[in-house]
């Protein structure tokens, strides 16, 4: 994972955009797998902020941690996020599954 997210936007703004895209991608994946998710988009985003972003900030400090969290979130969503509906990468599905209680893995197991 690299931390060279070069942009004219502050890392907090980029992170918020990716956080929302990952959350929406997760909810869409759950819907595609036929899962009824009891969390709202805002609740999923809050979980991402507290757990994933919080981990990096605690471990690496505010500046480096936010940069690393932003990079991680960007790698969890397909790169066409600004022109298409957000979709998770395989890594994104795995990470969100771990973060939110194994919901995707359980559904994939029963769908195959």
PDB file of N, CA and C in Angstrom:
ATOM      1  N   UNK A   1       0.852  -1.167   0.000  1.00  0.00           N
ATOM      2  CA  UNK A   1       0.000   0.000   0.000  1.00  0.00           C
ATOM      3  C   UNK A   1       0.899   1.231   0.000  1.00  0.00           C
ATOM      4  N   UNK A   2       0.595   2.167  -0.879  1.00  0.00           N
ATOM      5  CA  UNK A   2       1.370   3.392  -0.932  1.00  0.00           C
ATOM      6  C   UNK A   2       0.555   4.543  -0.390  1.00  0.00           C
ATOM      7  N   UNK A   3       1.258   5.615  -0.050  1.00  0.00           N
ATOM      8  CA  UNK A   3       0.538   6.775   0.478  1.00  0.00           C
ATOM      9  C   UNK A   3       0.785   8.015  -0.376  1.00  0.00           C
ATOM     10  N   UNK A   4       0.923   7.855  -1.706  1.00  0.00           N
ATOM     11  CA  UNK A   4       1.117   9.027  -2.559  1.00  0.00           C
ATOM     12  C   UNK A   4      -0.181   9.446  -3.214  1.00  0.00           C
ATOM     13  N   UNK A   5      -1.207   9.639  -2.499  1.00  0.00           N
ATOM     14  CA  UNK A   5      -2.466  10.132  -3.048  1.00  0.00           C
ATOM     15  C   UNK A   5      -2.307  11.607  -3.363  1.00  0.00           C
ATOM     16  N   UNK A   6      -1.811  11.922  -4.551  1.00  0.00           N
ATOM     17  CA  UNK A   6      -1.625  13.303  -4.953  1.00  0.00           C
ATOM     18  C   UNK A   6      -2.954  13.853  -5.443  1.00  0.00           C
ATOM     19  N   UNK A   7      -3.406  14.928  -4.832  1.00  0.00           N
ATOM     20  CA  UNK A   7      -4.676  15.528  -5.200  1.00  0.00           C
ATOM     21  C   UNK A   7      -4.717  16.952  -4.677  1.00  0.00           C
ATOM     22  N   UNK A   8      -5.546  17.755  -5.321  1.00  0.00           N
ATOM     23  CA  UNK A   8      -5.742  19.112  -4.822  1.00  0.00           C
ATOM     24  C   UNK A   8      -6.754  19.132  -3.683  1.00  0.00           C
ATOM     25  N   UNK A   9      -7.444  18.011  -3.458  1.00  0.00           N
ATOM     26  CA  UNK A   9      -8.412  17.916  -2.364  1.00  0.00           C
ATOM     27  C   UNK A   9      -7.725  17.460  -1.087  1.00  0.00           C
ATOM     28  N   UNK A  10      -8.127  18.016   0.041  1.00  0.00           N
ATOM     29  CA  UNK A  10      -7.550  17.562   1.317  1.00  0.00           C
ATOM     30  C   UNK A  10      -7.855  16.076   1.553  1.00  0.00           C
ATOM     31  N   UNK A  11      -6.961  15.408   2.258  1.00  0.00           N
ATOM     32  CA  UNK A  11      -7.109  13.983   2.516  1.00  0.00           C
ATOM     33  C   UNK A  11      -8.435  13.677   3.217  1.00  0.00           C
ATOM     34  N   UNK A  12      -8.923  14.561   4.054  1.00  0.00           N
ATOM     35  CA  UNK A  12     -10.195  14.339   4.743  1.00  0.00           C
ATOM     36  C   UNK A  12     -11.361  14.267   3.755  1.00  0.00           C
ATOM     37  N   UNK A  13     -11.322  15.087   2.709  1.00  0.00           N
ATOM     38  CA  UNK A  13     -12.386  15.091   1.703  1.00  0.00           C
ATOM     39  C   UNK A  13     -12.307  13.818   0.862  1.00  0.00           C
ATOM     40  N   UNK A  14     -11.103  13.466   0.409  1.00  0.00           N
ATOM     41  CA  UNK A  14     -10.928  12.234  -0.371  1.00  0.00           C
ATOM     42  C   UNK A  14     -11.354  11.018   0.438  1.00  0.00           C
ATOM     43  N   UNK A  15     -10.980  11.003   1.715  1.00  0.00           N
ATOM     44  CA  UNK A  15     -11.350   9.880   2.576  1.00  0.00           C
ATOM     45  C   UNK A  15     -12.868   9.781   2.715  1.00  0.00           C
ATOM     46  N   UNK A  16     -13.525  10.909   2.893  1.00  0.00           N
ATOM     47  CA  UNK A  16     -14.992  10.911   3.019  1.00  0.00           C
ATOM     48  C   UNK A  16     -15.652  10.382   1.742  1.00  0.00           C
ATOM     49  N   UNK A  17     -15.125  10.756   0.579  1.00  0.00           N
ATOM     50  CA  UNK A  17     -15.683  10.284  -0.692  1.00  0.00           C
ATOM     51  C   UNK A  17     -15.507   8.768  -0.800  1.00  0.00           C
ATOM     52  N   UNK A  18     -14.308   8.290  -0.514  1.00  0.00           N
ATOM     53  CA  UNK A  18     -14.063   6.844  -0.581  1.00  0.00           C
ATOM     54  C   UNK A  18     -14.849   6.090   0.486  1.00  0.00           C
ATOM     55  N   UNK A  19     -14.966   6.660   1.682  1.00  0.00           N
ATOM     56  CA  UNK A  19     -15.744   6.020   2.745  1.00  0.00           C
ATOM     57  C   UNK A  19     -17.181   5.804   2.289  1.00  0.00           C
ATOM     58  N   UNK A  20     -17.766   6.833   1.698  1.00  0.00           N
ATOM     59  CA  UNK A  20     -19.152   6.723   1.231  1.00  0.00           C
ATOM     60  C   UNK A  20     -19.259   5.712   0.090  1.00  0.00           C
ATOM     61  N   UNK A  21     -18.296   5.724  -0.822  1.00  0.00           N
ATOM     62  CA  UNK A  21     -18.310   4.778  -1.938  1.00  0.00           C
ATOM     63  C   UNK A  21     -18.189   3.340  -1.436  1.00  0.00           C
ATOM     64  N   UNK A  22     -17.312   3.102  -0.477  1.00  0.00           N
ATOM     65  CA  UNK A  22     -17.144   1.761   0.076  1.00  0.00           C
ATOM     66  C   UNK A  22     -18.435   1.329   0.784  1.00  0.00           C
ATOM     67  N   UNK A  23     -19.018   2.219   1.562  1.00  0.00           N
ATOM     68  CA  UNK A  23     -20.262   1.891   2.272  1.00  0.00           C
ATOM     69  C   UNK A  23     -21.378   1.572   1.283  1.00  0.00           C
ATOM     70  N   UNK A  24     -21.512   2.379   0.248  1.00  0.00           N
ATOM     71  CA  UNK A  24     -22.550   2.133  -0.755  1.00  0.00           C
ATOM     72  C   UNK A  24     -22.258   0.844  -1.507  1.00  0.00           C
ATOM     73  N   UNK A  25     -21.004   0.615  -1.846  1.00  0.00           N
ATOM     74  CA  UNK A  25     -20.620  -0.626  -2.514  1.00  0.00           C
ATOM     75  C   UNK A  25     -20.939  -1.847  -1.667  1.00  0.00           C
ATOM     76  N   UNK A  26     -20.721  -1.725  -0.361  1.00  0.00           N
ATOM     77  CA  UNK A  26     -21.038  -2.828   0.554  1.00  0.00           C
ATOM     78  C   UNK A  26     -22.535  -3.108   0.578  1.00  0.00           C
ATOM     79  N   UNK A  27     -23.327  -2.068   0.714  1.00  0.00           N
ATOM     80  CA  UNK A  27     -24.778  -2.252   0.757  1.00  0.00           C
ATOM     81  C   UNK A  27     -25.299  -2.829  -0.564  1.00  0.00           C
ATOM     82  N   UNK A  28     -24.728  -2.397  -1.675  1.00  0.00           N
ATOM     83  CA  UNK A  28     -25.116  -2.922  -2.980  1.00  0.00           C
ATOM     84  C   UNK A  28     -24.745  -4.396  -3.100  1.00  0.00           C
ATOM     85  N   UNK A  29     -23.547  -4.756  -2.623  1.00  0.00           N
ATOM     86  CA  UNK A  29     -23.120  -6.162  -2.658  1.00  0.00           C
ATOM     87  C   UNK A  29     -24.040  -7.018  -1.806  1.00  0.00           C
ATOM     88  N   UNK A  30     -24.401  -6.522  -0.644  1.00  0.00           N
ATOM     89  CA  UNK A  30     -25.321  -7.276   0.225  1.00  0.00           C
ATOM     90  C   UNK A  30     -26.655  -7.496  -0.474  1.00  0.00           C
ATOM     91  N   UNK A  31     -27.143  -6.460  -1.133  1.00  0.00           N
ATOM     92  CA  UNK A  31     -28.404  -6.571  -1.875  1.00  0.00           C
ATOM     93  C   UNK A  31     -28.270  -7.601  -2.993  1.00  0.00           C
ATOM     94  N   UNK A  32     -27.150  -7.553  -3.717  1.00  0.00           N
ATOM     95  CA  UNK A  32     -26.908  -8.490  -4.812  1.00  0.00           C
ATOM     96  C   UNK A  32     -26.871  -9.933  -4.304  1.00  0.00           C
ATOM     97  N   UNK A  33     -26.337 -10.138  -3.100  1.00  0.00           N
ATOM     98  CA  UNK A  33     -26.266 -11.482  -2.523  1.00  0.00           C
ATOM     99  C   UNK A  33     -27.546 -11.860  -1.773  1.00  0.00           C
ATOM    100  N   UNK A  34     -28.533 -10.974  -1.798  1.00  0.00           N
ATOM    101  CA  UNK A  34     -29.808 -11.273  -1.164  1.00  0.00           C
ATOM    102  C   UNK A  34     -29.814 -11.128   0.350  1.00  0.00           C
ATOM    103  N   UNK A  35     -28.923 -10.297   0.862  1.00  0.00           N
ATOM    104  CA  UNK A  35     -28.858 -10.091   2.307  1.00  0.00           C
ATOM    105  C   UNK A  35     -29.664  -8.876   2.715  1.00  0.00           C
ATOM    106  N   UNK A  36     -30.370  -8.995   3.808  1.00  0.00           N
ATOM    107  CA  UNK A  36     -31.090  -7.872   4.378  1.00  0.00           C
ATOM    108  C   UNK A  36     -30.178  -7.238   5.428  1.00  0.00           C
ATOM    109  N   UNK A  37     -29.646  -6.072   5.131  1.00  0.00           N
ATOM    110  CA  UNK A  37     -28.727  -5.403   6.036  1.00  0.00           C
ATOM    111  C   UNK A  37     -29.509  -4.490   6.965  1.00  0.00           C
ATOM    112  N   UNK A  38     -29.256  -4.624   8.242  1.00  0.00           N
ATOM    113  CA  UNK A  38     -29.968  -3.829   9.235  1.00  0.00           C
ATOM    114  C   UNK A  38     -29.301  -2.483   9.489  1.00  0.00           C
ATOM    115  N   UNK A  39     -28.278  -2.142   8.708  1.00  0.00           N
ATOM    116  CA  UNK A  39     -27.558  -0.883   8.906  1.00  0.00           C
ATOM    117  C   UNK A  39     -27.851   0.071   7.753  1.00  0.00           C
ATOM    118  N   UNK A  40     -27.934   1.340   8.080  1.00  0.00           N
ATOM    119  CA  UNK A  40     -28.125   2.370   7.054  1.00  0.00           C
ATOM    120  C   UNK A  40     -26.779   2.748   6.446  1.00  0.00           C
ATOM    121  N   UNK A  41     -26.819   3.496   5.367  1.00  0.00           N
ATOM    122  CA  UNK A  41     -25.599   3.988   4.738  1.00  0.00           C
ATOM    123  C   UNK A  41     -24.768   4.771   5.750  1.00  0.00           C
ATOM    124  N   UNK A  42     -25.416   5.635   6.527  1.00  0.00           N
ATOM    125  CA  UNK A  42     -24.699   6.428   7.533  1.00  0.00           C
ATOM    126  C   UNK A  42     -24.063   5.547   8.602  1.00  0.00           C
ATOM    127  N   UNK A  43     -24.770   4.493   9.013  1.00  0.00           N
ATOM    128  CA  UNK A  43     -24.219   3.593  10.037  1.00  0.00           C
ATOM    129  C   UNK A  43     -23.004   2.828   9.517  1.00  0.00           C
ATOM    130  N   UNK A  44     -23.057   2.411   8.256  1.00  0.00           N
ATOM    131  CA  UNK A  44     -21.911   1.711   7.668  1.00  0.00           C
ATOM    132  C   UNK A  44     -20.727   2.673   7.562  1.00  0.00           C
ATOM    133  N   UNK A  45     -20.986   3.903   7.128  1.00  0.00           N
ATOM    134  CA  UNK A  45     -19.910   4.895   7.038  1.00  0.00           C
ATOM    135  C   UNK A  45     -19.291   5.166   8.405  1.00  0.00           C
ATOM    136  N   UNK A  46     -20.108   5.254   9.429  1.00  0.00           N
ATOM    137  CA  UNK A  46     -19.605   5.501  10.778  1.00  0.00           C
ATOM    138  C   UNK A  46     -18.729   4.345  11.243  1.00  0.00           C
ATOM    139  N   UNK A  47     -19.135   3.138  10.946  1.00  0.00           N
ATOM    140  CA  UNK A  47     -18.334   1.972  11.310  1.00  0.00           C
ATOM    141  C   UNK A  47     -16.981   2.014  10.616  1.00  0.00           C
ATOM    142  N   UNK A  48     -16.974   2.359   9.339  1.00  0.00           N
ATOM    143  CA  UNK A  48     -15.719   2.475   8.593  1.00  0.00           C
ATOM    144  C   UNK A  48     -14.831   3.544   9.234  1.00  0.00           C
ATOM    145  N   UNK A  49     -15.414   4.686   9.539  1.00  0.00           N
ATOM    146  CA  UNK A  49     -14.637   5.784  10.132  1.00  0.00           C
ATOM    147  C   UNK A  49     -14.050   5.385  11.480  1.00  0.00           C
ATOM    148  N   UNK A  50     -14.867   4.795  12.328  1.00  0.00           N
ATOM    149  CA  UNK A  50     -14.409   4.451  13.674  1.00  0.00           C
ATOM    150  C   UNK A  50     -13.420   3.296  13.672  1.00  0.00           C
ATOM    151  N   UNK A  51     -13.698   2.263  12.909  1.00  0.00           N
ATOM    152  CA  UNK A  51     -12.883   1.052  12.955  1.00  0.00           C
ATOM    153  C   UNK A  51     -11.669   1.121  12.035  1.00  0.00           C
ATOM    154  N   UNK A  52     -11.895   1.278  10.748  1.00  0.00           N
ATOM    155  CA  UNK A  52     -10.793   1.242   9.788  1.00  0.00           C
ATOM    156  C   UNK A  52      -9.935   2.499   9.853  1.00  0.00           C
ATOM    157  N   UNK A  53     -10.555   3.650   9.678  1.00  0.00           N
ATOM    158  CA  UNK A  53      -9.794   4.896   9.715  1.00  0.00           C
ATOM    159  C   UNK A  53      -9.196   5.115  11.098  1.00  0.00           C
ATOM    160  N   UNK A  54      -9.983   4.838  12.127  1.00  0.00           N
ATOM    161  CA  UNK A  54      -9.501   5.000  13.500  1.00  0.00           C
ATOM    162  C   UNK A  54      -8.271   4.160  13.773  1.00  0.00           C
ATOM    163  N   UNK A  55      -8.249   2.942  13.243  1.00  0.00           N
ATOM    164  CA  UNK A  55      -7.089   2.060  13.424  1.00  0.00           C
ATOM    165  C   UNK A  55      -5.825   2.726  12.889  1.00  0.00           C
ATOM    166  N   UNK A  56      -5.878   3.226  11.661  1.00  0.00           N
ATOM    167  CA  UNK A  56      -4.697   3.845  11.052  1.00  0.00           C
ATOM    168  C   UNK A  56      -4.270   5.114  11.777  1.00  0.00           C
ATOM    169  N   UNK A  57      -5.227   5.909  12.191  1.00  0.00           N
ATOM    170  CA  UNK A  57      -4.899   7.154  12.901  1.00  0.00           C
ATOM    171  C   UNK A  57      -4.255   6.842  14.254  1.00  0.00           C
ATOM    172  N   UNK A  58      -4.803   5.869  14.973  1.00  0.00           N
ATOM    173  CA  UNK A  58      -4.210   5.492  16.265  1.00  0.00           C
ATOM    174  C   UNK A  58      -2.802   4.928  16.087  1.00  0.00           C
ATOM    175  N   UNK A  59      -2.611   4.130  15.054  1.00  0.00           N
ATOM    176  CA  UNK A  59      -1.332   3.449  14.861  1.00  0.00           C
ATOM    177  C   UNK A  59      -0.254   4.363  14.271  1.00  0.00           C
ATOM    178  N   UNK A  60      -0.625   5.253  13.348  1.00  0.00           N
ATOM    179  CA  UNK A  60       0.370   6.041  12.611  1.00  0.00           C
ATOM    180  C   UNK A  60       0.258   7.550  12.813  1.00  0.00           C
ATOM    181  N   UNK A  61      -0.681   7.994  13.645  1.00  0.00           N
ATOM    182  CA  UNK A  61      -0.849   9.427  13.870  1.00  0.00           C
ATOM    183  C   UNK A  61      -1.826  10.020  12.877  1.00  0.00           C
ATOM    184  N   UNK A  62      -2.300  11.238  13.173  1.00  0.00           N
ATOM    185  CA  UNK A  62      -3.353  11.845  12.352  1.00  0.00           C
ATOM    186  C   UNK A  62      -2.995  12.020  10.873  1.00  0.00           C
ATOM    187  N   UNK A  63      -1.838  12.573  10.581  1.00  0.00           N
ATOM    188  CA  UNK A  63      -1.509  12.874   9.183  1.00  0.00           C
ATOM    189  C   UNK A  63      -1.233  11.602   8.383  1.00  0.00           C
ATOM    190  N   UNK A  64      -0.282  10.806   8.828  1.00  0.00           N
ATOM    191  CA  UNK A  64       0.049   9.575   8.106  1.00  0.00           C
ATOM    192  C   UNK A  64      -1.102   8.581   8.156  1.00  0.00           C
ATOM    193  N   UNK A  65      -1.768   8.488   9.279  1.00  0.00           N
ATOM    194  CA  UNK A  65      -2.879   7.554   9.427  1.00  0.00           C
ATOM    195  C   UNK A  65      -4.023   7.844   8.473  1.00  0.00           C
ATOM    196  N   UNK A  66      -4.390   9.113   8.339  1.00  0.00           N
ATOM    197  CA  UNK A  66      -5.475   9.470   7.416  1.00  0.00           C
ATOM    198  C   UNK A  66      -5.064   9.198   5.972  1.00  0.00           C
ATOM    199  N   UNK A  67      -3.818   9.476   5.653  1.00  0.00           N
ATOM    200  CA  UNK A  67      -3.318   9.205   4.303  1.00  0.00           C
ATOM    201  C   UNK A  67      -3.384   7.707   4.012  1.00  0.00           C
ATOM    202  N   UNK A  68      -2.971   6.896   4.969  1.00  0.00           N
ATOM    203  CA  UNK A  68      -2.998   5.443   4.790  1.00  0.00           C
ATOM    204  C   UNK A  68      -4.435   4.921   4.715  1.00  0.00           C
ATOM    205  N   UNK A  69      -5.309   5.455   5.543  1.00  0.00           N
ATOM    206  CA  UNK A  69      -6.714   5.039   5.517  1.00  0.00           C
ATOM    207  C   UNK A  69      -7.347   5.385   4.169  1.00  0.00           C
ATOM    208  N   UNK A  70      -7.039   6.557   3.662  1.00  0.00           N
ATOM    209  CA  UNK A  70      -7.571   6.984   2.370  1.00  0.00           C
ATOM    210  C   UNK A  70      -7.096   6.039   1.266  1.00  0.00           C
ATOM    211  N   UNK A  71      -5.825   5.679   1.305  1.00  0.00           N
ATOM    212  CA  UNK A  71      -5.287   4.750   0.319  1.00  0.00           C
ATOM    213  C   UNK A  71      -5.977   3.401   0.423  1.00  0.00           C
ATOM    214  N   UNK A  72      -6.149   2.911   1.638  1.00  0.00           N
ATOM    215  CA  UNK A  72      -6.811   1.621   1.832  1.00  0.00           C
ATOM    216  C   UNK A  72      -8.234   1.659   1.283  1.00  0.00           C
ATOM    217  N   UNK A  73      -8.984   2.697   1.617  1.00  0.00           N
ATOM    218  CA  UNK A  73     -10.360   2.810   1.127  1.00  0.00           C
ATOM    219  C   UNK A  73     -10.399   2.875  -0.394  1.00  0.00           C
ATOM    220  N   UNK A  74      -9.453   3.592  -0.998  1.00  0.00           N
ATOM    221  CA  UNK A  74      -9.432   3.697  -2.461  1.00  0.00           C
ATOM    222  C   UNK A  74      -9.173   2.345  -3.101  1.00  0.00           C
ATOM    223  N   UNK A  75      -8.439   1.473  -2.429  1.00  0.00           N
ATOM    224  CA  UNK A  75      -8.148   0.144  -2.953  1.00  0.00           C
ATOM    225  C   UNK A  75      -9.300  -0.837  -2.709  1.00  0.00           C
ATOM    226  N   UNK A  76     -10.260  -0.445  -1.896  1.00  0.00           N
ATOM    227  CA  UNK A  76     -11.396  -1.310  -1.592  1.00  0.00           C
ATOM    228  C   UNK A  76     -12.552  -1.137  -2.567  1.00  0.00           C
ATOM    229  N   UNK A  77     -12.495  -0.103  -3.400  1.00  0.00           N
ATOM    230  CA  UNK A  77     -13.585   0.189  -4.328  1.00  0.00           C
ATOM    231  C   UNK A  77     -13.013   0.203  -5.752  1.00  0.00           C
ATOM    232  N   UNK A  78     -13.842  -0.216  -6.708  1.00  0.00           N
ATOM    233  CA  UNK A  78     -13.398  -0.229  -8.107  1.00  0.00           C
ATOM    234  C   UNK A  78     -12.976   1.170  -8.537  1.00  0.00           C
ATOM    235  N   UNK A  79     -11.968   1.282  -9.389  1.00  0.00           N
ATOM    236  CA  UNK A  79     -11.416   2.597  -9.748  1.00  0.00           C
ATOM    237  C   UNK A  79     -12.358   3.515 -10.521  1.00  0.00           C
ATOM    238  N   UNK A  80     -13.440   2.997 -11.082  1.00  0.00           N
ATOM    239  CA  UNK A  80     -14.371   3.839 -11.845  1.00  0.00           C
ATOM    240  C   UNK A  80     -15.451   4.471 -10.971  1.00  0.00           C
ATOM    241  N   UNK A  81     -15.157   4.631  -9.687  1.00  0.00           N
ATOM    242  CA  UNK A  81     -16.142   5.084  -8.705  1.00  0.00           C
ATOM    243  C   UNK A  81     -16.751   6.454  -9.038  1.00  0.00           C
ATOM    244  N   UNK A  82     -16.050   7.283  -9.770  1.00  0.00           N
ATOM    245  CA  UNK A  82     -16.596   8.606 -10.083  1.00  0.00           C
ATOM    246  C   UNK A  82     -17.498   8.607 -11.313  1.00  0.00           C
ATOM    247  N   UNK A  83     -17.520   7.506 -12.067  1.00  0.00           N
ATOM    248  CA  UNK A  83     -18.353   7.458 -13.272  1.00  0.00           C
ATOM    249  C   UNK A  83     -19.349   6.308 -13.265  1.00  0.00           C
ATOM    250  N   UNK A  84     -19.303   5.453 -12.263  1.00  0.00           N
ATOM    251  CA  UNK A  84     -20.216   4.311 -12.167  1.00  0.00           C
ATOM    252  C   UNK A  84     -20.627   4.125 -10.709  1.00  0.00           C
ATOM    253  N   UNK A  85     -21.675   3.359 -10.509  1.00  0.00           N
ATOM    254  CA  UNK A  85     -22.105   3.056  -9.140  1.00  0.00           C
ATOM    255  C   UNK A  85     -20.959   2.357  -8.407  1.00  0.00           C
ATOM    256  N   UNK A  86     -20.733   2.703  -7.147  1.00  0.00           N
ATOM    257  CA  UNK A  86     -19.620   2.111  -6.399  1.00  0.00           C
ATOM    258  C   UNK A  86     -19.749   0.593  -6.275  1.00  0.00           C
ATOM    259  N   UNK A  87     -18.644  -0.097  -6.578  1.00  0.00           N
ATOM    260  CA  UNK A  87     -18.561  -1.540  -6.446  1.00  0.00           C
ATOM    261  C   UNK A  87     -17.279  -1.869  -5.712  1.00  0.00           C
ATOM    262  N   UNK A  88     -17.364  -2.808  -4.817  1.00  0.00           N
ATOM    263  CA  UNK A  88     -16.190  -3.193  -4.045  1.00  0.00           C
ATOM    264  C   UNK A  88     -15.279  -4.098  -4.856  1.00  0.00           C
ATOM    265  N   UNK A  89     -13.987  -3.982  -4.590  1.00  0.00           N
ATOM    266  CA  UNK A  89     -13.033  -4.941  -5.111  1.00  0.00           C
ATOM    267  C   UNK A  89     -13.157  -6.202  -4.265  1.00  0.00           C
ATOM    268  N   UNK A  90     -12.488  -7.254  -4.668  1.00  0.00           N
ATOM    269  CA  UNK A  90     -12.498  -8.481  -3.864  1.00  0.00           C
ATOM    270  C   UNK A  90     -11.945  -8.186  -2.475  1.00  0.00           C
ATOM    271  N   UNK A  91     -10.859  -7.404  -2.420  1.00  0.00           N
ATOM    272  CA  UNK A  91     -10.292  -7.024  -1.127  1.00  0.00           C
ATOM    273  C   UNK A  91     -11.303  -6.202  -0.325  1.00  0.00           C
ATOM    274  N   UNK A  92     -12.028  -5.319  -1.000  1.00  0.00           N
ATOM    275  CA  UNK A  92     -13.036  -4.508  -0.327  1.00  0.00           C
ATOM    276  C   UNK A  92     -14.137  -5.362   0.271  1.00  0.00           C
ATOM    277  N   UNK A  93     -14.581  -6.354  -0.480  1.00  0.00           N
ATOM    278  CA  UNK A  93     -15.606  -7.256   0.051  1.00  0.00           C
ATOM    279  C   UNK A  93     -15.096  -8.002   1.271  1.00  0.00           C
ATOM    280  N   UNK A  94     -13.865  -8.482   1.188  1.00  0.00           N
ATOM    281  CA  UNK A  94     -13.286  -9.235   2.306  1.00  0.00           C
ATOM    282  C   UNK A  94     -13.146  -8.359   3.543  1.00  0.00           C
ATOM    283  N   UNK A  95     -12.628  -7.154   3.349  1.00  0.00           N
ATOM    284  CA  UNK A  95     -12.421  -6.260   4.494  1.00  0.00           C
ATOM    285  C   UNK A  95     -13.745  -5.824   5.105  1.00  0.00           C
ATOM    286  N   UNK A  96     -14.712  -5.487   4.278  1.00  0.00           N
ATOM    287  CA  UNK A  96     -16.008  -5.067   4.805  1.00  0.00           C
ATOM    288  C   UNK A  96     -16.711  -6.242   5.478  1.00  0.00           C
ATOM    289  N   UNK A  97     -16.528  -7.424   4.924  1.00  0.00           N
ATOM    290  CA  UNK A  97     -17.106  -8.615   5.538  1.00  0.00           C
ATOM    291  C   UNK A  97     -16.538  -8.803   6.941  1.00  0.00           C
ATOM    292  N   UNK A  98     -15.226  -8.671   7.077  1.00  0.00           N
ATOM    293  CA  UNK A  98     -14.602  -8.802   8.396  1.00  0.00           C
ATOM    294  C   UNK A  98     -15.067  -7.690   9.330  1.00  0.00           C
ATOM    295  N   UNK A  99     -15.173  -6.492   8.807  1.00  0.00           N
ATOM    296  CA  UNK A  99     -15.571  -5.340   9.609  1.00  0.00           C
ATOM    297  C   UNK A  99     -17.024  -5.446  10.083  1.00  0.00           C
ATOM    298  N   UNK A 100     -17.878  -5.986   9.234  1.00  0.00           N
ATOM    299  CA  UNK A 100     -19.313  -6.013   9.550  1.00  0.00           C
ATOM    300  C   UNK A 100     -19.851  -7.430   9.704  1.00  0.00           C
ATOM    301  N   UNK A 101     -19.161  -8.260  10.436  1.00  0.00           N
ATOM    302  CA  UNK A 101     -19.697  -9.525  10.969  1.00  0.00           C
ATOM    303  C   UNK A 101     -19.873 -10.676   9.992  1.00  0.00           C
ATOM    304  N   UNK A 102     -19.085 -10.776   8.967  1.00  0.00           N
ATOM    305  CA  UNK A 102     -19.151 -11.956   8.118  1.00  0.00           C
ATOM    306  C   UNK A 102     -20.384 -12.088   7.257  1.00  0.00           C
ATOM    307  N   UNK A 103     -21.078 -11.022   6.992  1.00  0.00           N
ATOM    308  CA  UNK A 103     -22.332 -11.099   6.236  1.00  0.00           C
ATOM    309  C   UNK A 103     -22.115 -11.544   4.792  1.00  0.00           C
ATOM    310  N   UNK A 104     -21.086 -11.000   4.112  1.00  0.00           N
ATOM    311  CA  UNK A 104     -20.880 -11.358   2.715  1.00  0.00           C
ATOM    312  C   UNK A 104     -20.391 -12.792   2.573  1.00  0.00           C
ATOM    313  N   UNK A 105     -19.445 -13.219   3.396  1.00  0.00           N
ATOM    314  CA  UNK A 105     -18.922 -14.582   3.291  1.00  0.00           C
ATOM    315  C   UNK A 105     -20.020 -15.605   3.511  1.00  0.00           C
ATOM    316  N   UNK A 106     -20.884 -15.360   4.467  1.00  0.00           N
ATOM    317  CA  UNK A 106     -21.979 -16.288   4.752  1.00  0.00           C
ATOM    318  C   UNK A 106     -22.893 -16.407   3.535  1.00  0.00           C
ATOM    319  N   UNK A 107     -23.172 -15.300   2.877  1.00  0.00           N
ATOM    320  CA  UNK A 107     -24.079 -15.349   1.734  1.00  0.00           C
ATOM    321  C   UNK A 107     -23.408 -16.014   0.541  1.00  0.00           C
ATOM    322  N   UNK A 108     -22.118 -15.779   0.323  1.00  0.00           N
ATOM    323  CA  UNK A 108     -21.413 -16.391  -0.795  1.00  0.00           C
ATOM    324  C   UNK A 108     -21.384 -17.900  -0.622  1.00  0.00           C
ATOM    325  N   UNK A 109     -21.195 -18.348   0.584  1.00  0.00           N
ATOM    326  CA  UNK A 109     -21.145 -19.783   0.854  1.00  0.00           C
ATOM    327  C   UNK A 109     -22.464 -20.441   0.477  1.00  0.00           C
ATOM    328  N   UNK A 110     -23.563 -19.798   0.761  1.00  0.00           N
ATOM    329  CA  UNK A 110     -24.859 -20.400   0.469  1.00  0.00           C
ATOM    330  C   UNK A 110     -25.267 -20.215  -0.987  1.00  0.00           C
ATOM    331  N   UNK A 111     -24.686 -19.250  -1.682  1.00  0.00           N
ATOM    332  CA  UNK A 111     -25.063 -19.016  -3.079  1.00  0.00           C
ATOM    333  C   UNK A 111     -24.355 -19.967  -4.041  1.00  0.00           C
ATOM    334  N   UNK A 112     -23.238 -20.535  -3.666  1.00  0.00           N
ATOM    335  CA  UNK A 112     -22.475 -21.387  -4.599  1.00  0.00           C
ATOM    336  C   UNK A 112     -22.975 -22.777  -4.625  1.00  0.00           C
TER     337      UNK A 112
END
